[in-house]
């Protein structure tokens, strides 16, 4: 089943309502603010082979398994060489935010936690990965890992959750002027049986609130309970439940844990913990405040759903 959610947290509507975090992108505002498809779920635990790029280490087992779109997580995996970029202000008016020059630490890096979206770009495997790690001083830091330029230096374990029915496809997005993942499925894909485990692959678009967007997906698809298996994207600064605020607007995020369950009125309520990466590569972890963390560029999501 597919749902395109129209008129949900549009940038123009938020600006008219005085929402200070709303950012207008250079292109036309897409009326569909959330894209999602659901398909039968498949899980895969696999080994990231050493001596190859992150992309090749992920693509080989997932291609062999038949997964077309998936969220992948891993911890305690070492890389050398390791290349990444950070969120940055845009140097021009063509984007609301951009990314830094490439960082290339000389030492071997051991990832603490990574989330990535797996799919295809120009009919070849591709991925979008955010991760955290410790630098040589022990400081926790993070960034956007470059899939062709970060190489696994020792075998490590990873877990994928996705579907063989729905693909994540990277295409040009006119609104943001970036090439971004979005879920796609054939028009004749059969409806999902209530007895089958379900995978929902989704993308939240700019200015959709992180928490409210996840809950809206569950509401539209009649999902009572779900687990966030992977989440990768960016938000406008960050506001946490404990009162901490990050004011700089280009920040990247990955999900540390996430659950959706009914509240006392039976409505889906999300409980999310995230790691926020700022422009210096510093990490800020916590629970985001509902209604105060709009998506900056995109947020890609893999949900394990139940009725």
Coordinates of C-alpha atoms in Angstrom, one line a residue, residues 141-290:
X141 CA 31.9 12.5 16.7
X142 CA 30.1 11.6 13.5
X143 CA 29.2 12.4 9.9
X144 CA 28.0 11.3 6.6
X145 CA 30.1 8.4 5.5
X146 CA 31.1 8.3 1.8
X147 CA 30.1 4.9 0.5
X148 CA 32.8 4.6 -2.2
X149 CA 35.6 6.0 -0.1
X150 CA 35.3 4.3 3.3
X151 CA 36.8 0.8 3.3
X152 CA 36.1 -1.9 5.8
X153 CA 39.4 -2.9 7.4
X154 CA 38.2 -5.9 9.5
X155 CA 35.1 -8.1 9.1
X156 CA 32.1 -6.9 11.0
X157 CA 28.5 -7.8 11.6
X158 CA 25.5 -5.9 10.2
X159 CA 21.7 -6.3 10.1
X160 CA 19.4 -5.4 7.3
X161 CA 15.6 -5.0 7.5
X162 CA 13.7 -4.3 4.3
X163 CA 11.7 -5.9 1.5
X164 CA 12.0 -7.5 -1.9
X165 CA 8.9 -5.7 -3.1
X166 CA 9.6 -2.0 -2.5
X167 CA 12.8 -0.3 -3.7
X168 CA 14.5 2.8 -2.4
X169 CA 15.5 4.8 -5.5
X170 CA 17.8 7.8 -5.6
X171 CA 16.5 10.5 -8.0
X172 CA 16.8 14.2 -8.5
X173 CA 14.4 16.2 -6.2
X174 CA 13.3 19.5 -7.7
X175 CA 12.2 21.0 -4.3
X176 CA 15.6 20.6 -2.6
X177 CA 17.8 20.5 -5.7
X178 CA 19.5 17.4 -4.3
X179 CA 19.4 13.7 -5.5
X180 CA 17.5 11.9 -2.7
X181 CA 16.2 8.4 -1.9
X182 CA 12.4 7.8 -2.2
X183 CA 10.4 4.6 -1.9
X184 CA 9.0 3.1 -5.1
X185 CA 6.9 0.0 -5.9
X186 CA 5.2 -1.5 -8.9
X187 CA 1.7 -0.4 -9.5
X188 CA 0.5 -4.0 -9.6
X189 CA 2.0 -5.0 -6.2
X190 CA -0.5 -7.1 -4.3
X191 CA -2.0 -5.8 -1.1
X192 CA -0.3 -6.9 2.1
X193 CA -1.9 -9.7 4.2
X194 CA -2.5 -8.9 7.8
X195 CA -0.8 -12.1 8.7
X196 CA 2.5 -11.1 7.1
X197 CA 5.2 -9.1 8.9
X198 CA 5.4 -5.7 7.2
X199 CA 8.2 -3.3 6.3
X200 CA 7.4 0.3 5.6
X201 CA 9.9 2.3 3.7
X202 CA 9.3 6.1 3.8
X203 CA 10.7 9.5 3.2
X204 CA 9.7 12.6 5.2
X205 CA 10.1 15.8 3.1
X206 CA 11.3 19.3 4.3
X207 CA 9.5 20.9 7.2
X208 CA 7.6 17.8 8.2
X209 CA 8.1 17.3 11.9
X210 CA 10.2 14.2 12.7
X211 CA 8.0 12.8 15.4
X212 CA 4.6 13.8 13.9
X213 CA 5.6 12.5 10.5
X214 CA 6.4 9.0 11.8
X215 CA 3.1 9.0 13.7
X216 CA 1.2 10.1 10.6
X217 CA 2.6 7.2 8.6
X218 CA 1.3 4.8 11.2
X219 CA -2.1 6.5 11.4
X220 CA -2.6 6.4 7.7
X221 CA -1.6 2.8 7.4
X222 CA -3.5 1.6 10.5
X223 CA -0.3 0.5 12.3
X224 CA -0.8 0.2 16.0
X225 CA 2.7 -0.8 16.9
X226 CA 6.1 -0.4 15.1
X227 CA 9.8 -0.4 15.6
X228 CA 12.1 2.0 13.9
X229 CA 14.7 -0.3 12.3
X230 CA 16.7 2.5 10.7
X231 CA 16.5 6.3 10.2
X232 CA 18.8 8.6 8.4
X233 CA 18.4 12.3 7.5
X234 CA 18.7 15.9 8.6
X235 CA 16.7 18.3 10.7
X236 CA 16.6 22.1 11.3
X237 CA 18.8 22.4 14.3
X238 CA 17.5 20.2 17.2
X239 CA 15.4 20.5 20.3
X240 CA 15.5 17.8 23.0
X241 CA 13.1 16.9 25.7
X242 CA 15.7 17.8 28.4
X243 CA 15.8 21.4 27.2
X244 CA 18.9 21.3 25.1
X245 CA 18.7 23.3 21.8
X246 CA 21.0 23.3 18.8
X247 CA 20.5 26.5 17.0
X248 CA 22.5 25.9 13.8
X249 CA 20.1 24.7 11.1
X250 CA 22.2 22.2 9.2
X251 CA 22.3 19.1 11.4
X252 CA 22.3 15.4 10.4
X253 CA 20.8 12.6 12.4
X254 CA 20.6 8.9 12.8
X255 CA 18.2 6.9 15.0
X256 CA 19.5 5.1 18.1
X257 CA 16.2 3.6 19.0
X258 CA 12.5 4.1 18.2
X259 CA 9.1 2.6 19.0
X260 CA 5.5 3.4 18.2
X261 CA 2.7 2.3 20.5
X262 CA -0.9 3.5 21.1
X263 CA -1.4 6.3 23.5
X264 CA -4.4 6.4 26.0
X265 CA -6.7 7.5 23.1
X266 CA -5.4 4.6 20.9
X267 CA -3.5 7.0 18.6
X268 CA 0.1 6.1 17.5
X269 CA 2.7 7.7 19.7
X270 CA 6.4 7.7 18.8
X271 CA 9.2 7.4 21.3
X272 CA 12.5 8.2 19.5
X273 CA 16.1 8.6 20.5
X274 CA 18.5 10.2 18.0
X275 CA 22.1 11.2 17.6
X276 CA 22.5 14.7 16.1
X277 CA 25.6 15.6 14.2
X278 CA 26.4 19.3 14.1
X279 CA 28.7 21.3 11.7
X280 CA 31.8 20.5 13.8
X281 CA 31.1 16.8 13.9
X282 CA 30.1 16.8 17.5
X283 CA 27.4 14.4 18.7
X284 CA 24.3 15.3 20.7
X285 CA 22.1 12.4 21.8
X286 CA 18.6 12.5 23.2
X287 CA 14.8 12.5 22.6
X288 CA 13.5 15.1 20.2
X289 CA 10.6 17.3 21.2
X290 CA 7.4 16.7 19.3

